[in-house]
XYZ file of C-alpha atoms in Angstrom:
665
model
C -65.462 69.491 -47.613
C -68.651 67.555 -46.837
C -70.803 70.397 -47.903
C -68.949 70.775 -51.163
C -69.108 67.113 -51.875
C -72.776 67.051 -51.114
C -73.355 70.063 -53.321
C -71.531 68.576 -56.228
C -73.352 65.374 -55.829
C -76.654 67.228 -55.713
C -76.016 69.069 -58.948
C -75.012 65.887 -60.686
C -78.070 64.127 -59.472
C -80.277 66.958 -60.678
C -78.762 66.834 -64.086
C -79.112 63.145 -64.332
C -82.747 63.208 -63.250
C -83.564 65.927 -65.803
C -81.792 63.997 -68.407
C -83.640 60.881 -67.431
C -87.012 62.711 -67.744
C -86.131 64.002 -71.108
C -85.042 60.608 -72.229
C -88.228 59.116 -70.928
C -90.322 61.561 -72.943
C -88.196 60.965 -75.939
C -88.523 57.302 -75.509
C -92.303 57.563 -75.483
C -92.216 59.605 -78.633
C -89.807 57.339 -80.212
C -91.909 54.408 -79.277
C -94.788 55.941 -81.062
C -92.645 56.748 -83.980
C -91.222 53.278 -83.901
C -94.658 51.930 -84.103
C -95.215 53.967 -87.167
C -91.991 53.087 -88.771
C -90.550 50.051 -87.104
C -88.356 49.182 -89.997
C -86.672 52.595 -90.109
C -83.329 53.112 -88.430
C -83.336 56.067 -85.927
C -80.202 57.359 -84.035
C -82.310 58.316 -81.059
C -83.520 54.797 -80.888
C -80.019 53.553 -80.896
C -79.093 55.987 -78.075
C -82.112 54.938 -76.047
C -81.213 51.352 -76.499
C -77.705 52.172 -75.387
C -79.031 53.843 -72.240
C -81.261 50.925 -71.533
C -78.331 48.611 -71.912
C -76.318 50.437 -69.210
C -75.803 48.368 -66.003
C -76.159 50.745 -63.079
C -74.592 48.391 -60.565
C -71.179 48.894 -62.206
C -71.272 52.741 -62.046
C -70.284 53.776 -58.503
C -71.014 57.500 -59.037
C -74.562 56.840 -60.141
C -75.062 54.444 -57.246
C -73.775 57.018 -54.752
C -76.041 59.711 -56.259
C -79.020 57.461 -56.089
C -78.281 56.670 -52.390
C -78.186 60.391 -51.556
C -81.339 60.998 -53.632
C -83.146 58.246 -51.775
C -82.599 60.113 -48.504
C -84.994 62.985 -49.411
C -86.723 61.798 -52.617
C -89.453 59.752 -51.050
C -92.207 59.885 -53.644
C -91.658 59.387 -57.344
C -94.393 61.654 -58.622
C -94.515 64.095 -61.482
C -94.466 67.021 -59.095
C -91.591 65.624 -57.217
C -89.663 65.035 -60.406
C -90.376 68.634 -61.570
C -89.277 70.113 -58.212
C -86.277 67.836 -57.959
C -83.815 70.417 -59.265
C -85.044 73.067 -56.869
C -84.885 70.703 -53.921
C -81.374 69.756 -54.811
C -80.323 73.420 -55.150
C -81.925 74.360 -51.843
C -80.266 71.431 -50.136
C -76.928 72.431 -51.647
C -77.435 76.039 -50.446
C -78.221 74.868 -46.893
C -75.126 72.742 -46.864
C -73.009 75.691 -48.071
C -74.449 77.935 -45.344
C -73.664 75.336 -42.663
C -70.123 75.070 -44.001
C -69.710 78.842 -43.988
C -70.959 79.080 -40.405
C -68.574 76.327 -39.248
C -65.627 77.842 -41.097
C -66.367 81.196 -39.412
C -65.713 79.600 -36.047
C -62.489 78.051 -37.323
C -61.378 81.401 -38.657
C -62.048 83.004 -35.278
C -59.919 80.380 -33.549
C -57.093 80.839 -36.040
C -57.206 84.620 -35.541
C -56.912 84.117 -31.755
C -53.960 81.752 -32.203
C -52.313 84.208 -34.557
C -52.618 86.978 -31.985
C -51.150 84.721 -29.281
C -48.246 83.719 -31.523
C -47.575 87.339 -32.288
C -47.591 88.097 -28.579
C -45.185 85.227 -27.888
C -42.912 86.350 -30.695
C -42.716 89.828 -29.267
C -42.029 88.375 -25.801
C -39.271 86.140 -27.179
C -37.703 89.072 -28.968
C -37.818 91.025 -25.755
C -36.302 88.120 -23.772
C -33.636 87.615 -26.413
C -32.688 91.199 -26.084
C -32.528 90.975 -22.362
C -30.436 87.745 -22.549
C -27.986 89.382 -24.895
C -27.659 92.276 -22.521
C -27.267 89.909 -19.528
C -24.700 87.801 -21.394
C -22.679 90.843 -22.163
C -22.853 91.872 -18.531
C -22.051 88.324 -16.987
C -19.442 86.948 -19.418
C -16.662 87.490 -16.870
C -18.690 85.832 -14.133
C -19.350 82.806 -16.373
C -15.680 82.390 -17.191
C -14.805 82.602 -13.504
C -17.549 80.081 -12.682
C -16.190 77.701 -15.330
C -12.702 77.983 -13.905
C -13.987 77.382 -10.401
C -15.949 74.352 -11.624
C -12.824 72.866 -13.213
C -10.848 73.562 -10.076
C -13.600 71.926 -7.996
C -13.426 68.811 -10.186
C -9.673 68.665 -9.738
C -10.043 69.004 -5.988
C -12.673 66.244 -5.962
C -10.330 64.031 -7.930
C -7.504 64.773 -5.500
C -9.819 64.053 -2.604
C -10.807 60.723 -4.133
C -7.163 59.855 -4.753
C -6.303 60.841 -1.204
C -9.168 58.782 0.201
C -8.096 55.789 -1.880
C -4.475 56.244 -0.764
C -5.488 56.458 2.882
C -7.793 53.481 2.500
C -4.989 51.426 0.976
C -2.063 52.572 3.107
C -3.639 53.522 6.442
C -5.472 51.601 9.147
C -8.993 52.466 10.073
C -9.947 53.382 13.603
C -11.633 49.992 14.099
C -8.514 48.179 12.887
C -6.301 50.159 15.258
C -8.673 49.361 18.130
C -8.662 45.683 17.134
C -4.846 45.621 17.266
C -4.759 47.288 20.648
C -7.582 45.088 21.969
C -9.938 45.611 24.881
C -8.723 46.473 28.345
C -9.218 42.934 29.644
C -6.512 41.720 27.252
C -8.810 39.271 25.462
C -7.926 38.587 21.833
C -10.748 39.049 19.350
C -11.225 37.573 15.913
C -10.886 41.034 14.338
C -7.283 41.150 15.554
C -6.098 38.705 12.899
C -7.845 40.572 10.098
C -6.207 43.815 11.288
C -2.805 42.110 11.542
C -3.190 40.744 8.019
C -4.110 44.269 6.921
C -0.898 45.632 8.475
C 1.148 42.995 6.622
C -0.587 43.852 3.369
C 0.083 47.571 3.787
C 3.702 46.873 4.643
C 4.101 44.834 1.459
C 2.255 47.412 -0.649
C 4.669 50.104 0.522
C 7.351 48.366 -1.498
C 5.521 49.593 -4.587
C 5.719 53.192 -3.316
C 9.473 52.851 -2.926
C 9.726 52.269 -6.675
C 7.922 55.556 -7.428
C 8.503 59.175 -6.509
C 6.716 58.620 -3.193
C 9.683 57.051 -1.425
C 9.442 59.321 1.614
C 5.761 58.500 2.152
C 6.509 54.801 1.588
C 9.276 54.774 4.182
C 7.159 56.607 6.730
C 4.215 54.261 6.208
C 6.481 51.208 6.395
C 7.944 52.452 9.633
C 4.485 53.074 11.064
C 3.229 49.651 9.945
C 6.345 47.954 11.311
C 5.678 49.552 14.684
C 2.051 48.374 14.584
C 3.171 44.906 13.520
C 5.739 44.499 16.278
C 3.264 45.727 18.865
C 0.641 43.307 17.557
C 3.041 40.338 17.602
C 4.133 41.199 21.121
C 0.537 41.352 22.270
C -0.289 38.126 20.379
C 2.625 36.291 21.997
C 1.679 37.489 25.489
C -1.871 36.309 24.961
C -0.977 32.856 23.569
C 1.654 32.466 26.284
C -0.999 32.952 28.942
C -3.355 30.597 27.139
C -0.692 27.882 26.879
C 0.097 28.114 30.558
C -3.548 27.331 31.249
C -3.540 24.120 29.176
C -2.548 21.892 32.084
C -5.772 19.954 32.551
C -6.410 16.330 31.713
C -8.593 17.440 28.815
C -7.313 20.090 26.428
C -9.645 22.369 24.507
C -7.890 23.920 21.520
C -9.954 26.807 20.160
C -9.857 28.343 16.699
C -8.194 31.463 18.153
C -5.318 29.338 19.467
C -4.732 27.825 16.036
C -4.903 31.195 14.272
C -2.544 32.739 16.822
C 0.038 29.996 16.338
C -0.292 30.241 12.555
C 0.201 34.028 12.714
C 3.317 33.656 14.888
C 5.052 31.602 12.200
C 6.337 34.861 10.728
C 8.287 35.381 13.955
C 10.376 32.236 14.337
C 11.621 33.052 17.823
C 8.151 33.804 19.182
C 6.815 30.703 17.429
C 9.438 28.503 19.119
C 8.765 30.136 22.490
C 5.051 29.420 22.038
C 5.690 25.760 21.270
C 7.975 25.552 24.312
C 5.259 27.048 26.519
C 2.707 24.573 25.167
C 5.126 21.667 25.616
C 5.994 22.713 29.171
C 2.323 22.961 30.149
C 1.463 19.602 28.652
C 4.612 18.021 30.106
C 3.587 18.892 33.642
C 0.069 17.632 32.904
C 1.420 14.331 31.581
C 3.714 13.790 34.580
C 0.875 14.551 36.962
C -1.430 12.211 35.032
C 1.180 9.432 35.128
C 1.649 9.741 38.890
C -2.120 9.816 39.415
C -2.560 6.727 37.210
C 0.056 4.951 39.328
C -1.288 5.944 42.716
C -4.921 7.088 42.378
C -6.235 5.430 39.247
C -8.868 6.880 36.976
C -11.878 9.049 37.893
C -13.868 7.342 40.590
C -11.184 4.678 40.987
C -11.723 3.164 37.525
C -9.355 1.960 36.252
C -7.633 0.960 39.448
C -4.194 2.350 40.354
C -1.378 0.682 38.458
C 0.719 0.308 41.597
C -1.779 -2.242 42.904
C -0.398 -4.707 40.333
C 3.254 -4.219 41.182
C 3.393 -7.837 42.410
C 2.622 -8.916 38.816
C 5.643 -7.589 36.907
C 4.335 -8.244 33.408
C 0.954 -6.635 34.030
C 2.517 -3.825 36.018
C 4.925 -2.856 33.244
C 2.283 -3.503 30.552
C -0.215 -1.158 32.231
C 2.374 1.590 32.518
C 3.344 1.298 28.861
C -0.283 1.049 27.757
C -1.048 4.293 29.597
C 2.065 5.875 28.094
C 1.116 4.770 24.574
C -2.440 6.070 24.890
C -1.338 9.365 26.395
C 1.381 9.856 23.779
C -1.157 9.359 21.006
C -3.536 11.836 22.691
C -0.795 14.420 23.128
C 0.149 14.104 19.485
C -3.466 14.774 18.525
C -3.438 17.854 20.771
C -0.281 19.161 19.106
C -1.664 18.477 15.646
C -4.827 20.369 16.572
C -2.726 23.210 17.984
C -0.708 23.438 14.751
C -3.409 22.495 12.260
C -3.362 25.951 10.606
C 0.423 26.159 10.573
C 1.946 26.056 7.091
C 5.581 25.672 8.075
C 7.600 23.157 6.073
C 9.017 21.791 9.343
C 5.563 21.152 10.818
C 6.182 17.416 11.330
C 9.539 18.153 12.896
C 7.928 20.706 15.221
C 5.308 18.161 16.275
C 7.990 15.562 17.025
C 10.083 18.064 18.980
C 7.164 19.253 21.118
C 5.951 15.697 21.699
C 9.459 14.636 22.693
C 9.613 17.528 25.177
C 6.201 16.607 26.612
C 6.990 12.912 27.073
C 10.442 13.587 28.507
C 8.906 14.285 31.917
C 7.765 10.699 32.484
C 11.159 9.182 31.645
C 12.548 9.278 35.164
C 9.553 7.818 37.099
C 9.045 5.225 34.362
C 12.720 4.258 34.305
C 12.885 3.835 38.089
C 9.883 1.504 38.204
C 10.882 -0.595 35.193
C 14.414 -1.011 36.532
C 13.007 -2.129 39.878
C 11.094 -4.889 38.094
C 14.081 -5.945 35.991
C 16.641 -5.927 38.807
C 14.308 -7.973 41.024
C 15.230 -10.973 38.785
C 11.737 -12.353 38.140
C 13.151 -15.270 36.132
C 14.298 -15.838 32.551
C 10.811 -16.437 31.148
C 9.347 -13.310 32.660
C 12.427 -11.320 31.713
C 12.055 -12.457 28.130
C 8.367 -11.517 28.100
C 9.265 -8.127 29.507
C 11.905 -7.771 26.790
C 9.342 -8.514 24.094
C 6.891 -6.123 25.729
C 9.520 -3.375 25.778
C 10.389 -4.051 22.146
C 6.756 -3.876 21.127
C 6.052 -0.584 22.871
C 9.370 0.866 21.744
C 8.443 0.066 18.147
C 4.871 1.360 18.611
C 5.705 4.593 20.418
C 8.566 5.334 18.002
C 5.920 5.947 15.338
C 4.833 9.048 17.264
C 8.226 10.357 18.392
C 11.305 11.563 16.605
C 14.545 9.643 16.669
C 16.069 12.123 19.139
C 13.226 11.898 21.677
C 14.341 11.251 25.232
C 11.467 8.836 25.903
C 12.489 6.696 22.955
C 16.073 6.589 24.238
C 14.779 5.658 27.696
C 12.674 2.818 26.262
C 15.577 1.506 24.206
C 17.818 1.679 27.278
C 15.302 -0.284 29.356
C 14.909 -2.796 26.555
C 18.664 -3.332 26.338
C 18.895 -3.630 30.117
C 16.089 -6.190 30.258
C 17.584 -8.172 27.393
C 21.004 -8.061 29.011
C 19.634 -9.304 32.348
C 17.724 -12.029 30.494
C 20.797 -13.324 28.693
C 22.807 -13.027 31.899
C 20.214 -15.225 33.592
C 20.524 -17.764 30.781
C 24.309 -17.627 31.032
C 24.208 -18.234 34.801
C 21.841 -21.097 34.221
C 24.181 -22.569 31.605
C 27.187 -22.287 33.892
C 25.286 -24.138 36.600
C 24.514 -26.904 34.120
C 28.172 -27.400 33.260
C 29.421 -27.074 36.828
C 27.043 -29.643 38.273
C 26.697 -32.630 35.941
C 24.174 -35.317 36.847
C 24.703 -38.983 36.110
C 22.388 -40.554 33.544
C 19.424 -42.369 35.070
C 19.095 -46.130 34.865
C 16.618 -45.936 31.982
C 19.078 -43.754 30.040
C 16.386 -41.131 29.663
C 16.821 -37.335 29.993
C 17.908 -36.162 33.417
C 15.550 -34.033 35.517
C 17.840 -31.067 34.981
C 17.558 -31.450 31.216
C 13.784 -31.851 31.457
C 13.459 -28.741 33.616
C 15.648 -26.642 31.327
C 13.807 -27.828 28.241
C 10.533 -26.864 29.930
C 12.054 -23.453 30.611
C 13.175 -23.207 26.995
C 9.716 -24.213 25.862
C 8.145 -21.415 27.878
C 10.635 -18.947 26.432
C 9.941 -20.148 22.914
C 6.198 -19.925 23.511
C 6.671 -16.332 24.629
C 8.860 -15.724 21.606
C 6.357 -17.317 19.239
C 3.542 -15.053 20.481
C 5.727 -11.956 20.372
C 4.570 -8.976 18.278
C 8.041 -7.613 17.552
C 9.306 -7.598 13.936
C 10.485 -10.899 12.430
C 14.091 -9.786 11.957
C 14.459 -8.890 15.621
C 12.729 -12.110 16.669
C 15.049 -14.226 14.516
C 18.128 -12.549 15.967
C 16.887 -13.095 19.526
C 16.026 -16.690 18.757
C 19.547 -17.492 17.593
C 20.994 -15.992 20.766
C 18.522 -17.808 23.005
C 19.195 -21.189 21.438
C 22.920 -20.552 21.668
C 22.643 -19.722 25.367
C 20.456 -22.728 26.257
C 21.039 -25.564 23.806
C 24.824 -25.439 23.669
C 25.218 -25.780 27.468
C 22.600 -28.541 27.507
C 24.456 -30.466 24.798
C 27.700 -29.995 26.697
C 26.042 -31.172 29.903
C 24.691 -34.283 28.188
C 28.104 -35.054 26.667
C 29.807 -34.717 30.053
C 27.135 -36.805 31.716
C 27.533 -39.604 29.112
C 31.323 -39.524 29.080
C 31.644 -42.429 31.573
C 29.145 -44.730 29.811
C 29.957 -47.511 27.400
C 29.299 -46.798 23.711
C 25.872 -48.433 23.617
C 24.622 -46.707 26.756
C 26.127 -43.426 25.634
C 24.448 -43.667 22.233
C 21.062 -44.520 23.755
C 21.358 -41.809 26.382
C 22.413 -39.165 23.865
C 19.638 -40.192 21.463
C 17.056 -39.777 24.241
C 18.454 -36.375 25.244
C 18.690 -35.162 21.649
C 15.216 -36.457 20.904
C 13.856 -34.483 23.859
C 15.540 -31.338 22.510
C 14.251 -32.050 19.015
C 10.694 -32.478 20.296
C 10.982 -29.186 22.133
C 12.198 -27.222 19.092
C 10.054 -28.819 16.393
C 6.975 -26.731 17.275
C 8.554 -23.316 16.811
C 9.866 -21.186 13.967
C 13.472 -20.269 13.259
C 14.659 -23.712 14.509
C 15.480 -25.389 11.216
C 19.222 -24.982 11.566
C 19.275 -26.344 15.104
C 16.966 -29.199 14.179
C 19.288 -30.202 11.347
C 22.247 -30.196 13.725
C 20.385 -32.306 16.308
C 19.181 -34.695 13.586
C 22.782 -35.156 12.424
C 23.907 -35.965 15.975
C 21.014 -38.374 16.454
C 21.937 -40.084 13.178
C 25.552 -40.458 14.326
C 24.468 -42.093 17.588
C 22.003 -44.232 15.677
C 24.873 -45.540 13.552
C 26.654 -46.560 16.735
C 23.643 -48.482 18.011
C 23.032 -50.041 14.613
C 26.591 -51.374 14.458
C 26.378 -52.565 18.050
C 23.061 -54.284 17.351
C 24.480 -56.124 14.311
C 27.623 -57.080 16.238
C 25.524 -58.314 19.138
C 23.424 -60.566 16.886
C 26.454 -61.934 15.052
C 28.210 -62.550 18.344
C 25.165 -64.333 19.746
C 25.082 -66.779 16.813
C 28.908 -67.107 16.742
C 29.162 -65.543 13.301
C 31.118 -62.466 14.239
C 34.517 -64.112 13.840
C 33.459 -66.048 10.721
C 32.105 -62.877 9.154
C 35.292 -60.995 9.987
C 37.486 -63.681 8.385
C 35.301 -63.885 5.271
C 35.234 -60.139 4.944
C 39.009 -59.839 5.118
C 39.817 -62.907 2.988
C 41.380 -62.351 -0.433
C 41.221 -64.865 -3.318
C 44.998 -64.775 -3.656
C 45.319 -66.288 -0.180
C 43.823 -69.621 -1.317
C 40.492 -71.339 -0.565
C 38.536 -69.981 2.393
C 37.800 -73.507 3.668
C 41.476 -73.954 4.534
C 41.488 -70.921 6.879
C 41.433 -71.738 10.579
C 37.933 -71.485 11.994
C 36.265 -71.581 8.571
C 35.917 -75.364 8.290
C 32.604 -76.971 7.464
C 31.910 -78.230 10.995
C 32.342 -74.785 12.588
C 30.191 -73.159 9.938
C 27.400 -75.722 10.322
C 27.379 -75.209 14.080
C 27.150 -71.422 13.652
C 24.387 -71.727 11.082
C 22.348 -73.849 13.470
C 22.520 -71.093 16.070
C 21.659 -68.575 13.319
C 18.519 -70.594 12.537
C 17.620 -70.328 16.196
C 17.962 -66.534 15.905
C 15.738 -66.550 12.829
C 12.981 -68.249 14.767
C 12.918 -65.470 17.436
C 14.843 -62.357 16.271
C 13.267 -60.088 18.928
C 15.126 -61.924 21.684
C 18.446 -60.755 20.309
C 17.781 -57.005 20.447
C 20.070 -54.865 22.578
C 18.629 -53.750 25.878
C 19.713 -50.194 25.049
C 17.422 -50.216 22.027
C 14.462 -50.919 24.260
C 15.371 -47.837 26.287
C 15.060 -45.494 23.299
C 12.122 -43.162 24.010
C 11.206 -42.583 20.377
C 9.382 -45.556 18.810
C 10.360 -44.352 15.355
C 14.052 -44.175 16.197
C 13.876 -47.495 18.033
C 12.288 -49.233 15.063
C 14.723 -47.605 12.655
C 17.743 -48.789 14.690
C 16.395 -52.334 14.832
C 15.625 -52.365 11.135
C 19.023 -51.038 10.133
C 20.767 -53.537 12.431
C 18.791 -56.374 10.857
C 19.800 -55.117 7.408
C 23.446 -55.324 8.467
C 22.907 -58.892 9.703
C 21.307 -59.756 6.362
C 24.263 -58.169 4.597
C 26.692 -60.268 6.653
C 24.707 -63.435 5.845
C 24.773 -62.444 2.164
C 28.572 -62.178 2.323
C 28.904 -65.591 4.064
C 26.483 -67.221 1.652
C 28.370 -65.920 -1.357
C 31.698 -67.001 0.139
C 30.507 -70.535 1.046
C 28.766 -71.155 -2.265
C 31.784 -69.899 -4.183
C 33.522 -73.031 -5.656
C 36.868 -71.328 -5.377
C 36.660 -71.543 -1.580
C 36.613 -75.380 -1.672
C 33.458 -76.165 0.369
C 31.888 -79.590 -0.259
C 28.093 -79.524 -0.443
C 27.661 -75.793 0.445
C 23.868 -76.180 0.423
C 24.136 -78.332 3.519
C 25.976 -75.533 5.308
C 23.759 -72.575 4.324
C 20.311 -74.012 3.923
C 18.465 -70.687 3.367
C 19.151 -68.175 0.665
C 19.748 -64.506 1.562
C 16.318 -63.590 0.200
C 14.671 -66.118 2.491
C 16.582 -64.729 5.464
C 15.658 -61.202 4.515
C 12.027 -62.183 4.236
C 12.091 -63.766 7.697
C 13.828 -60.839 9.385
C 12.342 -57.861 7.540
């Protein structure tokens, strides 16, 4: 291709050069001719001008030819221009020879390839013939091989199905070994996974029973049931032994214990037996701990043994109940940890039952010691404090135990016993008050017996006020206590004052009631009793007020005059005509009344001075004075009334009622 192109280009170049030479010669001739006849029009001239007007830079072929020509046309001489055609032809011939030589090599290569292809074609034809012959000979073998291959695939599929069936419905060797466990009887974590696997297989067999594989399903279910029962039996034996070892002061509940208890929930009987074993072990530990706390104390003697404080009943009983409360709370935490993986709906009930069984062991030793303290009759105050203490711990411990727990019943029984002994002590005390009545002292103040019993009541009320039992229970106890103490005291005071005159009785009863009122005023739930005492005090105050007014009027000789004026009716005629109401008698009485006005404090009853309460004493005096002023008002109105016939009434009653009231009040 290169040679041909070069050759063509060479011939074109040669032609162009020859043509250019000819044109050049013609141009010279034409130039000469043009000189001769410039004005003439010559076609050759026009052609030459056309050639001269050609722009070579726009003709790519001419440019390419000139580039090739410049490679070997080095000198532009006349000789070179004359030999240009020959040079171009020789160059074209050399290029053609080179091309022919190169193509000869290509032809040789193609001939070799052709021979190889022919050889391969003959070999393929030979092989094709052989294959046809072999196919004809092995067609039966191929069909048999195909059948065997299909059968092999079916067998592989059956094997896979069988493996999947065995994997789903049979235990592995490791799982069987995990269920059986090691020879030392220790339970491993893999046991629970194997047991769960047995349950899963047993449930999956229900699907087989719905298909045509009922026989296989029944056999597998029977096998799994046997494995399951064996596993549960082994699990129960293991947890039973573990529970029997939980008798120390500190209990360590492991994860295996919790998983074992959770797994036994599917066997209700075994689950209950396990809880009973745990409760029995912890019960013995709690009883032993209680006895050690009573007699030996804590580790290293701290805290000290509780029995050392048996001479202090309140502390003794309080320490026992404090230990019981703390231990009950700890045991509940142990049970909750033991059952933390259990999902039974009755989990709370199970915890309460086990805790009740555990705490039942301390009922007898606790009951004996508390009863010893109660029966020893430590006194009403201490008995009441013990009652409140029992109520508090009964309420507190009941939050851990069920309503049917034996310990709770024991605590309630001790509480009732203590409360009964307390009220019996108050009743005995009340009967002694009524049986042996003391005479009022000379100062008409409270008797020593009343003072002592009020001090006792005050201590009881202080204990009651600091009690931590619920308000409803405290209110009920308060009513009973006041009924047992105050009513006998009031009866004692009434019997003691029965032989006194009215003034002494009123003063004495006011002092006694005031002492009771002062005792009750500081405590809650006493409003009703305080109102009752205030009403009684008011009644006795009225007595003293009337006696005080009568005493003053008697002192100034106005009692009879006042009585006549009070009872006089206008229809009976003038008051001045009534015996004892004449002007002389009235003037004499008014003189003495003026003496009273100058020093009213000298006419106060001695019983009023014996009133312990300054407020009550002042109130009695004031009310008595108001009655005296009222009596003077009545006399003044009667004397100044013209209908009563008094001459110069202003000379009889010099002062007006307002003036008298101002002097006295």
